[in-house]
Amino acid sequence: MKKIILLAICCYCLCSTVQAQTIVEDFKPSTLNQPGQLYPQVNSQGYARFKIFAPKADSVKVSLGLGGSGGTVLTKGDDGFFTGTTGGPMDEGFHYYNITVDGGKFNDPGALNFYGSVRWESGIEIPAHDQDFYALKDVPHGNVSQILFPSKSTNTSRRAFVYTPPDYHKNTTKKYPVLYLQHGWGEDETAWSNQGHANLIMDNLIAEGKINPFIIVMTYGMTNEVKWGKINEFKIEPFQTVLVDELIPYIESHFRTLTGQPNRAMAGLSMGGFETRLITLAKPEVFSHYALLSGGVYSVEDIKGKATPKLIFLSSGSKENPDRVKQAANDLKAAGFNAVSYVSDKTAHEFLTWRRSLKELAPLLFRSK
Amino acid sequence: MKKIILLAICCYCLCSTVQAQTIVEDFKPSTLNQPGQLYPQVNSQGYARFKIFAPKADSVKVSLGLGGSGGTVLTKGDDGFFTGTTGGPMDEGFHYYNITVDGGKFNDPGALNFYGSVRWESGIEIPAHDQDFYALKDVPHGNVSQILFPSKSTNTSRRAFVYTPPDYHKNTTKKYPVLYLQHGWGEDETAWSNQGHANLIMDNLIAEGKINPFIIVMTYGMTNEVKWGKINEFKIEPFQTVLVDELIPYIESHFRTLTGQPNRAMAGLSMGGFETRLITLAKPEVFSHYALLSGGVYSVEDIKGKATPKLIFLSSGSKENPDRVKQAANDLKAAGFNAVSYVSDKTAHEFLTWRRSLKELAPLLFRSK
């Protein structure tokens, strides 16, 4: 009897990886839809369903689908709507996508747009089992302020967003340390608050008393001037000048900041991690806490004798290259550095990895004396 | 000889209204394009030109065109691009638009999006001869802060944007009066800074010493729950509660504000003016300065014996109903009120009218003792 049950379970397991599972019809509008829009929708299994009106079109395709599937082809109905569902459950969290209508690339009129891939893309959210940590809750909220700071090196006023903690307005003599937090290639200074919910993550951590409140500054890393695939040609110096010589002095003269190297951290996701590594190593006197989120690693040789970081944080999605960050952190620890690695379970090179990474990083920042 | 010249001028005038003028080929990308996008373009005469890639589509139409034209039909080229130019010069300033691809409504992938018509729409900017007053200049800039304030009446955290003047951070004991500034129907709390450049208008006026600096608060007026054409069914009470009982106390406890009726103004464009009129009349003890921008008028009967506004500002585009605001302001002045009318030259029910209105309104606010 036991053998039969085991066989049945085994067969079920094997079959379920080959055959499509039954789709549960509990689809709800994605939380990132435009006001009042019913599509796209997501079900409890993580399938996404799309519905696009284009009555005279011949073909509509959604870029989002299972890995390697090349997307989801929609089927035209008599009512002029194209509909379709992904071929399987998507990873939890945020995904960029776009739609192709008769060969032209557009956005889904139902979804909000997010800057990624050097364009404003449609976004969809597959509810994550741990979504509570970035949910909008009834807790005191910090502000996200758009600032325009003068930049002589680029001869313009540049934009940044500054998160200030909920109690920033209360005690007008209190000063805060600062995390400079970079987006990835194709994105810009809007990414960490729009896609990343960095402000809500901070609000929630602060409400739970889990972190020493700090300011976060997010600006454009000038990453998108270089084409994807030619990242090696990227020159860090122009952005390093903007960040270190222009933005930091502006922040420290316009916000109540604790100044000096011990009170400054730099972190970045993907290409923003690449930038973080280059700038922290070039300017060890400026930053004391370094974090690369799906953005490479530091070797012991990078740091030893050159910098004295108080923290090195390395993270990755489990579907990326988690062993690399774990190994690097172990090597750094063995060499005497305060290094931490974090692997986000069942996520790839996407924003849920980075939301979780920020949640893990924040409590570690500005703790050491 | 004089007769001949007159005749020639007359003929020229008549002909020019009938025949299309020669299009000057000095088209440049709209200033509201997405980074790196070459189309849409605008020329020195105010024509707009569009270019959309949709190689397998049969028809692409742009909603923007001369009044009554129903838009601009684009022509397909062998390269898969649809191109076309408006049938004449557009009004100066900002315009919303969308494109129809084989019967479906989408946005122009080249343009930035702005929330209007209860959807994120494409936006294009026809350079105005007076654009300097809302240009990004090398002057001290104020911040636009996203706040999330608790709202018991709607059982959620609601979003608002708060403009603080450039010197807000400097003197931490200085307090400021506050203008509550509403968007129109179909728009939301992002409109006044994104489409309206309210922050840049303020920065420039402050740099020129033309105004007494104040804070601006912009939140969602809950206008879009009612369909356009059924505005009469709109109930002001839910928004009035949010604004007066929830947002104002939050602002006055989280920002350094001068409190009390003399230090609060309310203004709104279009349906935001409709809201402003209702709320200022219902709560004369809350606001002292009232402004309706293309948003109706106050009659003497509305106010006399019921409220004691320090300022009533009424504005309109010259292509709307300018006589109505002028007449209303004259009547109010004759009845002893400090009423001012402003008519924006050669503009309709669009954002250049409201940018200019804010520029005219701001120097009049919080001046009287």
XYZ file of C-alpha atoms in Angstrom:
738
model
C 0.000 0.000 0.000
C 2.781 2.423 0.949
C 4.498 1.691 -2.329
C 1.397 2.499 -4.287
C 0.957 5.822 -2.516
C 4.614 6.689 -3.073
C 4.284 5.756 -6.711
C 1.182 7.891 -7.017
C 2.923 10.866 -5.384
C 5.951 10.367 -7.592
C 3.832 10.219 -10.675
C 1.998 13.342 -9.578
C 5.266 15.154 -9.038
C 6.667 14.157 -12.398
C 3.446 14.876 -14.203
C 3.019 18.270 -12.599
C 6.345 19.411 -13.968
C 5.432 18.274 -17.458
C 1.729 18.939 -17.737
C 0.214 22.330 -17.076
C -1.496 22.581 -13.710
C -5.178 23.444 -13.482
C -5.569 27.195 -13.439
C -7.546 28.426 -10.441
C -10.121 30.974 -11.570
C -9.610 33.473 -8.745
C -8.021 36.200 -10.837
C -7.966 39.742 -9.421
C -6.707 43.019 -10.907
C -2.977 43.540 -10.345
C -2.281 46.026 -7.553
C -0.263 48.051 -10.062
C -3.154 48.712 -12.423
C -4.210 52.208 -13.395
C -7.210 53.450 -11.372
C -10.354 51.485 -12.214
C -8.666 49.124 -14.668
C -9.661 45.458 -14.370
C -6.763 44.039 -16.418
C -4.082 42.743 -16.164
C -5.094 40.236 -13.494
C -3.219 37.772 -11.283
C -4.461 34.598 -9.610
C -3.476 32.911 -6.363
C -1.071 30.603 -8.191
C 0.832 33.477 -9.792
C -0.581 33.217 -13.303
C -1.075 36.559 -15.063
C -3.941 37.232 -17.458
C -4.060 40.044 -19.973
C -6.881 41.700 -21.910
C -6.176 44.286 -24.576
C -8.690 46.061 -26.819
C -7.510 46.367 -30.417
C -10.440 45.373 -32.638
C -8.692 45.815 -35.984
C -5.344 44.312 -34.977
C -4.130 40.925 -36.177
C -1.750 40.057 -33.354
C -1.124 41.102 -29.779
C 1.676 39.579 -27.706
C 2.764 40.230 -24.125
C 6.504 40.170 -23.399
C 5.862 38.516 -20.038
C 5.736 34.734 -19.860
C 7.673 31.801 -18.583
C 11.415 31.897 -19.042
C 12.325 31.034 -22.602
C 8.738 31.160 -23.785
C 9.245 34.496 -25.487
C 6.105 35.845 -23.921
C 2.381 35.224 -24.055
C 0.445 35.312 -27.308
C -3.088 36.670 -26.843
C -6.120 35.360 -28.691
C -8.607 37.658 -30.362
C -12.273 37.485 -29.420
C -15.328 38.623 -31.326
C -15.609 41.624 -29.009
C -12.318 43.052 -30.239
C -10.434 42.119 -27.054
C -7.277 40.029 -27.131
C -6.917 37.845 -24.038
C -4.411 35.342 -22.767
C -2.846 33.836 -19.670
C 0.797 33.086 -18.961
C 1.833 29.481 -19.573
C 2.560 28.990 -15.879
C 2.935 30.808 -12.563
C 5.285 33.786 -12.562
C 7.865 34.438 -9.855
C 6.475 36.430 -6.949
C 7.023 40.172 -7.022
C 7.344 42.919 -9.601
C 7.810 42.362 -13.329
C 8.293 44.805 -16.181
C 6.576 44.037 -19.466
C 5.301 45.536 -22.690
C 2.965 44.464 -25.440
C 3.493 44.111 -29.167
C 0.516 45.195 -31.268
C 0.882 44.345 -34.940
C 4.649 44.538 -34.656
C 4.866 47.789 -32.652
C 5.925 47.957 -28.996
C 3.435 49.682 -26.668
C 2.390 49.560 -23.022
C -0.629 47.840 -21.566
C -3.253 50.614 -21.168
C -4.446 48.891 -17.991
C -1.156 48.963 -16.092
C 0.881 51.673 -14.429
C 4.231 52.470 -15.977
C 7.672 52.117 -14.425
C 10.979 53.256 -15.844
C 13.045 50.222 -16.885
C 14.852 49.109 -20.060
C 15.417 52.821 -20.804
C 11.684 53.305 -21.359
C 8.529 53.617 -19.293
C 7.318 50.007 -19.196
C 4.153 48.390 -17.937
C 4.421 46.801 -14.504
C 2.586 43.922 -12.854
C 2.796 42.597 -9.291
C 2.509 38.914 -8.400
C 1.590 38.983 -4.691
C 4.489 37.618 -2.652
C 3.911 35.469 0.429
C 6.018 37.968 2.404
C 4.522 41.141 0.864
C 3.655 42.491 4.307
C 7.095 44.059 4.761
C 6.548 46.494 1.849
C 2.795 46.998 2.315
C 1.247 50.425 2.875
C 0.217 50.227 6.533
C -1.319 52.481 9.139
C 2.060 53.467 10.589
C 3.818 56.847 10.589
C 5.138 57.515 7.088
C 8.298 59.252 6.000
C 8.400 61.583 3.003
C 9.973 61.083 -0.399
C 11.115 64.513 -1.530
C 12.076 65.430 -5.038
C 15.076 67.734 -4.928
C 16.761 69.580 -7.781
C 20.454 70.040 -7.012
C 22.924 72.153 -8.991
C 25.561 70.204 -10.913
C 28.402 72.229 -12.378
C 30.041 69.176 -13.937
C 26.965 68.466 -16.070
C 25.822 72.091 -16.272
C 22.249 71.473 -15.157
C 19.992 70.988 -12.173
C 19.750 67.266 -11.475
C 16.940 65.402 -9.789
C 17.151 63.150 -6.757
C 14.608 61.699 -4.340
C 15.267 61.847 -0.628
C 13.514 59.606 1.882
C 13.320 61.173 5.328
C 12.089 59.073 8.276
C 8.664 59.706 9.880
C 10.113 61.597 12.842
C 12.302 63.881 10.719
C 9.986 66.886 11.194
C 9.586 66.410 14.939
C 12.928 67.096 16.508
C 14.527 69.807 14.407
C 17.940 69.263 15.937
C 18.207 65.498 15.335
C 20.612 64.440 12.593
C 20.601 61.247 10.523
C 23.122 59.104 8.649
C 22.565 58.683 4.902
C 22.350 55.743 2.487
C 23.016 56.574 -1.169
C 20.997 53.965 -3.065
C 21.360 53.316 -6.793
C 19.004 51.792 -9.371
C 20.014 49.408 -12.157
C 20.725 49.776 -15.862
C 17.690 50.971 -17.824
C 16.159 52.480 -14.706
C 16.419 55.875 -13.084
C 16.017 57.705 -9.779
C 12.305 56.819 -9.607
C 12.926 53.052 -9.379
C 13.630 52.535 -5.691
C 10.474 54.257 -4.498
C 8.126 53.278 -7.367
C 9.159 49.670 -8.026
C 11.116 49.105 -4.831
C 8.765 50.618 -2.221
C 11.930 51.657 -0.368
C 9.950 54.235 1.609
C 7.343 51.714 2.769
C 10.036 49.182 3.673
C 11.701 51.829 5.816
C 8.424 53.043 7.373
C 7.557 49.485 8.389
C 11.020 48.663 9.759
C 11.056 51.899 11.745
C 7.541 51.251 13.112
C 8.763 47.856 14.318
C 11.808 49.416 15.946
C 14.124 47.260 13.864
C 16.431 49.921 12.498
C 18.327 53.013 13.427
C 16.469 55.529 11.191
C 18.445 56.982 8.320
C 17.918 59.094 5.226
C 18.000 57.495 1.754
C 19.101 59.458 -1.316
C 18.286 58.139 -4.779
C 19.561 59.811 -7.939
C 20.136 58.874 -11.560
C 23.359 56.894 -11.949
C 23.921 58.009 -15.553
C 23.973 54.333 -16.460
C 21.757 54.441 -19.526
C 24.096 56.282 -21.866
C 25.881 52.986 -22.450
C 24.070 50.210 -24.300
C 23.295 46.944 -22.558
C 26.038 44.493 -23.509
C 28.607 47.259 -23.668
C 28.734 47.857 -19.925
C 32.527 47.514 -20.016
C 32.651 50.809 -21.870
C 30.915 52.577 -18.989
C 33.019 55.274 -17.343
C 32.297 55.843 -13.667
C 34.013 59.222 -13.305
C 31.159 61.524 -14.456
C 28.698 59.967 -12.013
C 31.284 59.768 -9.242
C 31.809 63.517 -9.598
C 28.073 64.221 -9.472
C 27.567 61.976 -6.456
C 30.606 62.769 -4.349
C 31.379 66.377 -5.261
C 27.898 67.739 -5.933
C 25.063 65.667 -4.467
C 26.603 64.764 -1.097
C 27.509 68.381 -0.252
C 23.999 69.464 -1.291
C 22.366 66.803 0.884
C 24.566 67.627 3.849
C 23.764 71.337 3.596
C 20.011 70.933 2.928
C 19.072 68.034 5.223
C 19.916 67.357 8.853
C 22.603 64.755 8.262
C 25.334 63.221 10.330
C 28.384 63.856 8.197
C 31.686 62.106 7.729
C 32.566 58.663 6.404
C 31.081 56.644 9.312
C 27.647 58.092 8.557
C 27.523 57.410 4.829
C 26.559 54.155 3.127
C 26.362 53.336 -0.578
C 24.333 50.535 -2.128
C 23.114 49.668 -5.581
C 21.259 46.995 -7.466
C 22.667 45.349 -10.594
C 24.574 48.062 -12.498
C 24.066 50.285 -9.460
C 26.069 47.682 -7.550
C 28.771 47.874 -10.201
C 28.828 51.644 -9.604
C 28.806 51.199 -5.839
C 31.811 48.893 -5.960
C 33.817 51.282 -8.152
C 32.986 54.408 -6.151
C 33.411 52.930 -2.676
C 36.823 51.553 -3.675
C 37.866 54.821 -5.333
C 36.607 56.898 -2.396
C 37.122 54.827 0.780
C 37.222 58.062 2.774
C 33.639 58.893 1.759
C 31.597 55.738 2.540
C 31.807 53.253 5.388
C 29.006 50.767 4.542
C 28.939 49.052 1.130
C 26.147 46.933 -0.355
C 25.912 45.210 -3.742
C 22.431 43.817 -4.539
C 22.690 41.417 -7.484
C 25.593 43.640 -8.381
C 28.770 41.613 -8.078
C 31.130 41.115 -5.148
C 34.200 42.556 -3.462
C 37.254 40.341 -3.241
C 39.579 40.440 -0.259
C 42.221 41.932 -2.570
C 39.840 44.745 -3.496
C 39.669 45.937 0.074
C 42.593 44.776 2.148
C 44.912 47.635 2.990
C 42.845 50.028 0.898
C 39.617 50.566 2.777
C 38.134 49.995 6.220
C 34.430 49.360 5.630
C 32.257 48.847 8.683
C 29.963 46.572 6.663
C 30.035 44.754 3.342
C 26.632 43.389 2.292
C 26.320 41.139 -0.764
C 23.012 39.758 -1.990
C 21.489 37.832 -4.864
C 18.301 36.072 -5.889
C 18.431 32.300 -5.493
C 17.828 32.045 -9.251
C 20.889 34.177 -9.981
C 24.344 33.188 -8.700
C 23.868 32.893 -4.922
C 27.007 30.819 -4.335
C 29.154 33.651 -5.591
C 27.931 36.150 -2.985
C 28.050 33.545 -0.206
C 31.612 32.563 -1.086
C 32.741 36.180 -1.345
C 31.218 37.045 2.039
C 32.864 34.005 3.617
C 36.243 34.971 2.176
C 35.832 38.544 3.435
C 34.821 37.326 6.881
C 37.820 35.008 6.995
C 39.983 38.030 6.219
C 38.485 39.872 9.193
C 35.840 42.036 7.531
C 32.245 42.447 8.699
C 30.692 40.845 5.608
C 27.145 39.542 5.250
C 25.520 37.665 2.403
C 21.811 37.349 1.739
C 20.026 35.157 -0.799
C 16.402 35.919 -1.723
C 14.475 32.659 -2.038
C 12.956 31.765 -5.427
C 13.590 35.101 -7.076
C 15.728 36.144 -10.014
C 17.237 39.451 -11.190
C 14.087 41.374 -10.286
C 12.770 43.845 -7.742
C 11.519 41.409 -5.100
C 15.147 40.339 -4.668
C 16.083 43.965 -4.074
C 13.140 44.868 -1.820
C 14.094 41.925 0.376
C 17.759 42.863 0.215
C 16.969 46.389 1.451
C 14.910 44.939 4.271
C 17.882 42.757 5.301
C 20.448 45.499 4.819
C 18.680 48.345 6.648
C 18.942 46.905 10.180
C 22.686 46.382 9.694
C 23.447 49.974 8.710
C 24.914 52.557 11.068
C 24.889 50.174 14.009
C 28.593 49.838 14.731
C 30.493 52.465 16.685
C -1.987 102.539 -54.165
C -3.222 102.302 -50.574
C -6.302 100.464 -51.769
C -4.217 97.912 -53.605
C -2.050 97.233 -50.564
C -5.124 96.891 -48.371
C -6.644 94.549 -50.910
C -3.457 92.500 -51.013
C -3.318 92.278 -47.206
C -6.972 91.330 -47.094
C -6.470 88.654 -49.687
C -3.438 87.337 -47.809
C -5.460 87.185 -44.593
C -8.338 85.394 -46.207
C -6.111 83.012 -48.105
C -4.018 82.184 -45.059
C -7.080 81.041 -43.200
C -8.122 78.826 -46.062
C -4.867 77.469 -47.440
C -2.389 75.619 -45.288
C 0.735 77.618 -44.500
C 4.126 76.322 -45.552
C 5.489 74.066 -42.849
C 8.933 75.120 -41.672
C 11.212 72.084 -41.436
C 12.825 72.934 -38.125
C 11.218 70.138 -36.091
C 12.827 69.179 -32.793
C 11.944 66.471 -30.243
C 9.289 67.598 -27.768
C 10.765 68.503 -24.403
C 8.409 65.927 -22.848
C 9.817 62.952 -24.746
C 11.145 59.888 -22.978
C 14.970 59.890 -22.698
C 16.618 59.543 -26.110
C 13.359 59.487 -28.083
C 13.341 61.591 -31.257
C 9.556 61.633 -31.754
C 7.105 63.314 -31.304
C 8.582 66.542 -32.652
C 7.476 70.173 -32.705
C 8.467 72.982 -35.078
C 8.820 76.719 -34.543
C 5.302 77.316 -35.857
C 3.714 74.928 -33.362
C 3.080 71.993 -35.695
C 3.503 68.577 -34.106
C 4.859 65.557 -35.988
C 4.472 61.960 -34.899
C 6.282 58.747 -35.834
C 5.074 55.383 -34.582
C 6.521 51.950 -35.386
C 3.827 49.338 -36.035
C 4.888 47.423 -39.155
C 1.903 45.087 -39.322
C -0.773 47.642 -38.409
C -3.282 49.011 -40.881
C -4.088 52.325 -39.221
C -2.537 54.635 -36.640
C -4.228 57.848 -35.595
C -3.167 60.508 -33.074
C -5.915 62.117 -30.981
C -4.169 65.479 -31.195
C -5.002 67.758 -34.093
C -6.720 71.014 -34.878
C -10.035 71.609 -33.147
C -12.765 69.624 -34.811
C -10.370 67.647 -36.963
C -10.758 64.556 -34.826
C -7.003 64.080 -34.699
C -4.167 63.368 -37.061
C -4.154 60.307 -39.301
C -0.648 58.931 -39.804
C 0.591 57.455 -43.074
C 2.425 54.161 -43.228
C 5.854 54.010 -44.799
C 7.749 51.060 -46.243
C 9.936 51.008 -43.123
C 6.993 50.123 -40.887
C 6.772 53.603 -39.385
C 3.557 55.614 -39.448
C 4.208 59.354 -39.677
C 2.105 62.470 -39.832
C 1.936 66.139 -38.948
C -0.928 68.102 -37.415
C -3.066 70.018 -39.914
C -1.939 73.327 -38.435
C -0.117 74.923 -35.512
C -1.262 73.806 -32.067
C -1.865 76.197 -29.181
C 1.253 76.902 -27.161
C 1.775 74.817 -24.048
C 0.980 71.330 -22.836
C -1.404 68.908 -24.548
C -2.557 65.436 -23.588
C -2.980 62.891 -26.371
C -3.123 59.214 -27.176
C -2.859 57.097 -30.279
C -5.235 54.599 -31.809
C -3.527 51.551 -33.321
C -5.889 49.330 -35.282
C -8.793 50.455 -33.134
C -7.100 50.157 -29.712
C -6.116 53.133 -27.580
C -2.443 53.250 -26.546
C 0.198 55.820 -25.674
C 2.958 57.136 -27.889
C 6.061 55.115 -26.904
C 8.157 58.222 -27.520
C 6.420 60.521 -25.062
C 6.275 60.779 -21.289
C 2.950 60.032 -19.657
C 0.800 62.359 -17.576
C -2.333 61.492 -15.648
C -5.375 63.030 -17.370
C -8.750 61.728 -18.615
C -8.577 59.141 -15.810
C -5.632 57.427 -17.506
C -1.926 57.981 -17.988
C -1.850 59.838 -21.312
C 0.951 60.882 -23.624
C 2.021 64.504 -23.299
C 3.563 66.971 -25.745
C 4.793 70.520 -25.220
C 4.485 73.267 -27.822
C 7.100 75.821 -26.695
C 5.346 78.960 -25.485
C 6.748 82.425 -26.174
C 6.671 83.054 -22.403
C 8.005 79.624 -21.330
C 10.795 81.255 -19.330
C 8.590 81.618 -16.235
C 8.277 77.824 -15.822
C 11.741 76.884 -17.108
C 14.215 74.887 -15.023
C 16.821 77.541 -14.190
C 19.988 77.821 -12.175
C 18.193 79.259 -9.145
C 17.645 77.771 -5.673
C 15.007 75.045 -5.936
C 12.331 74.058 -3.476
C 11.395 70.426 -2.866
C 8.272 68.531 -3.874
C 7.700 65.969 -1.126
C 5.419 62.994 -1.381
C 3.624 62.559 1.926
C 1.307 59.750 3.022
C -1.216 61.062 5.531
C -3.684 58.993 7.562
C -7.347 59.356 6.602
C -9.872 57.826 8.965
C -12.818 58.836 6.801
C -11.517 56.790 3.858
C -9.696 54.216 5.980
C -6.370 54.484 4.185
C -3.150 56.431 3.913
C -3.619 59.062 1.215
C -0.955 60.682 -0.917
C -0.246 64.381 -1.299
C 2.651 66.386 -2.683
C 3.997 69.327 -0.733
C 6.077 72.083 -2.300
C 8.365 73.768 0.208
C 10.263 76.924 -0.806
C 14.052 76.855 -1.368
C 14.832 78.437 1.993
C 12.601 76.059 3.977
C 15.561 74.066 5.328
C 17.611 77.118 6.267
C 15.808 78.807 9.097
C 14.188 76.053 11.119
C 11.981 78.471 13.030
C 10.446 80.269 10.029
C 6.807 79.405 9.286
C 4.938 79.673 5.994
C 1.347 80.170 4.828
C -0.139 77.379 2.701
C -1.960 77.176 -0.642
C -4.092 74.055 -1.165
C -4.071 73.579 -4.938
C -6.394 71.196 -6.783
C -6.136 69.471 -10.168
C -9.016 69.010 -12.625
C -11.322 66.139 -13.500
C -9.487 63.104 -14.886
C -6.256 64.223 -13.229
C -4.739 63.557 -9.825
C -2.284 64.912 -7.275
C 0.621 64.568 -9.722
C -0.799 67.101 -12.208
C 0.309 70.418 -10.756
C 3.973 69.476 -10.517
C 4.227 67.226 -13.609
C 2.063 69.103 -16.108
C 1.873 72.408 -14.267
C 5.513 72.886 -13.223
C 4.107 74.564 -10.102
C 7.425 74.041 -8.298
C 9.472 75.696 -11.054
C 7.004 78.601 -11.307
C 7.407 79.137 -7.564
C 11.220 78.745 -7.627
C 11.472 81.366 -10.368
C 9.069 83.842 -8.729
C 10.906 83.476 -5.411
C 14.313 83.960 -7.105
C 12.981 87.187 -8.618
C 11.695 88.353 -5.248
C 8.176 88.647 -6.594
C 6.302 86.661 -3.972
C 6.038 86.077 -0.273
C 7.146 82.408 -0.174
C 4.485 79.886 0.756
C 3.955 76.137 0.850
C 1.745 74.425 -1.757
C -0.147 71.226 -0.954
C -1.564 69.110 -3.777
C -3.713 66.066 -3.150
C -6.233 63.983 -5.053
C -9.644 65.709 -5.118
C -11.565 62.432 -5.464
C -13.075 63.895 -8.625
C -12.759 60.879 -10.884
C -15.330 58.633 -9.259
C -17.965 60.590 -11.156
C -18.129 60.293 -14.945
C -17.502 63.320 -17.104
C -20.907 64.750 -18.066
C -22.391 63.729 -14.709
C -20.473 66.289 -12.651
C -23.729 67.441 -11.076
C -23.876 64.144 -9.233
C -20.537 64.852 -7.565
C -20.730 65.114 -3.769
C -18.151 67.397 -2.204
C -18.468 66.174 1.396
C -16.069 63.184 1.266
C -13.254 65.305 -0.153
C -14.057 68.247 2.112
C -13.651 65.935 5.106
C -10.318 64.622 3.842
C -9.025 68.104 3.074
C -10.261 70.073 6.062
C -10.376 67.489 8.844
C -7.466 65.232 7.892
C -4.967 66.814 5.491
C -4.816 70.335 6.941
C -4.161 69.117 10.511
C -1.483 66.745 9.176
C 0.223 69.521 7.208
C 0.102 71.918 10.146
C 1.646 69.346 12.482
C 4.291 68.056 10.044
C 5.429 71.248 8.284
C 6.340 74.645 9.657
C 3.130 76.444 8.753
C 1.480 79.669 9.770
C -1.913 78.483 10.894
C -5.360 80.040 11.002
C -7.661 81.243 8.256
C -5.562 84.250 7.151
C -2.698 81.893 6.264
C -4.629 79.394 4.155
C -5.563 79.727 0.489
C -7.440 77.306 -1.734
C -7.293 77.198 -5.525
C -8.234 74.720 -8.208
C -8.367 74.331 -11.952
C -11.517 73.264 -13.785
C -13.307 70.742 -11.548
C -10.769 71.642 -8.850
C -12.184 75.163 -9.073
C -15.677 73.744 -8.662
C -14.407 72.043 -5.506
C -12.644 75.169 -4.315
C -15.808 77.221 -4.651
C -17.900 74.705 -2.706
C -15.376 74.189 0.092
C -14.412 77.841 0.581
C -18.091 78.786 0.817
C -18.874 75.884 3.162
C -15.815 76.582 5.331
C -15.264 80.365 5.275
C -13.476 80.056 8.627
C -10.786 77.828 7.073
C -9.575 79.695 3.959
C -9.003 83.400 3.303
C -7.806 83.433 -0.314
C -9.897 81.790 -3.057
C -8.899 81.134 -6.683
C -10.841 79.470 -9.496
C -8.746 78.736 -12.615
C -11.071 77.963 -15.536
C -13.300 76.745 -12.761
C -16.323 78.988 -12.581
C -16.942 82.180 -10.617
C -18.265 83.468 -7.309
C -21.285 85.732 -7.398
C -21.707 88.604 -4.964
C -24.619 86.670 -3.440
C -22.337 83.662 -2.846
C -20.111 85.694 -0.564
C -21.840 88.769 0.837
C -22.556 88.363 4.518
C -21.214 84.796 4.491
C -17.460 85.054 4.062
C -14.703 87.638 4.265
C -12.100 86.548 1.735
C -8.955 88.614 1.508
C -8.666 87.751 -2.200
C -10.853 86.277 -4.924
C -8.943 85.353 -8.083
C -10.807 84.232 -11.211
C -9.044 83.202 -14.404
C -9.725 81.719 -17.809
C -8.075 81.098 -21.156
C -9.005 83.637 -23.827
C -10.436 80.743 -25.848
C -12.751 79.749 -22.997
C -15.240 82.245 -21.544
C -13.066 85.178 -20.455
C -15.920 87.678 -20.254
C -17.553 85.657 -17.516
C -14.577 85.861 -15.138
C -14.003 89.536 -15.954
C -17.641 90.398 -15.296
C -17.728 88.402 -12.067
C -14.555 90.058 -10.779
C -15.969 93.503 -11.657
C -19.199 92.745 -9.825
C -17.274 91.533 -6.772
C -15.066 94.612 -6.814
C -18.139 96.864 -7.058
C -19.467 95.084 -3.978
C -16.257 95.879 -2.082
C -14.303 92.644 -2.416
C -10.656 92.332 -3.410
C -11.338 90.481 -6.663
C -8.932 90.007 -9.564
C -9.514 88.462 -12.977
C -6.859 87.145 -15.331
C -7.228 85.999 -18.931
C -4.492 83.874 -20.512
C -3.934 85.014 -24.077
C -4.582 82.532 -26.911
C -5.037 79.485 -24.714
C -7.994 77.205 -24.051
C -8.917 74.777 -21.238
C -5.347 73.515 -20.964
C -2.342 73.671 -18.681
C -0.652 76.780 -20.103
C -3.738 78.712 -18.943
C -3.225 77.318 -15.450
C 0.570 77.710 -15.310
C 0.070 81.378 -16.195
C -2.784 81.679 -13.720
C -0.573 80.372 -10.910
C 2.136 82.847 -11.893
C -0.395 85.695 -11.681
C -2.020 84.407 -8.501
C 1.108 83.682 -6.437
C 2.258 87.303 -5.983
C -1.215 88.247 -4.717
C -1.358 85.596 -1.992
C -0.688 86.293 1.685
C 0.149 89.936 1.044
C -2.658 91.684 2.899
C -2.492 92.200 6.625
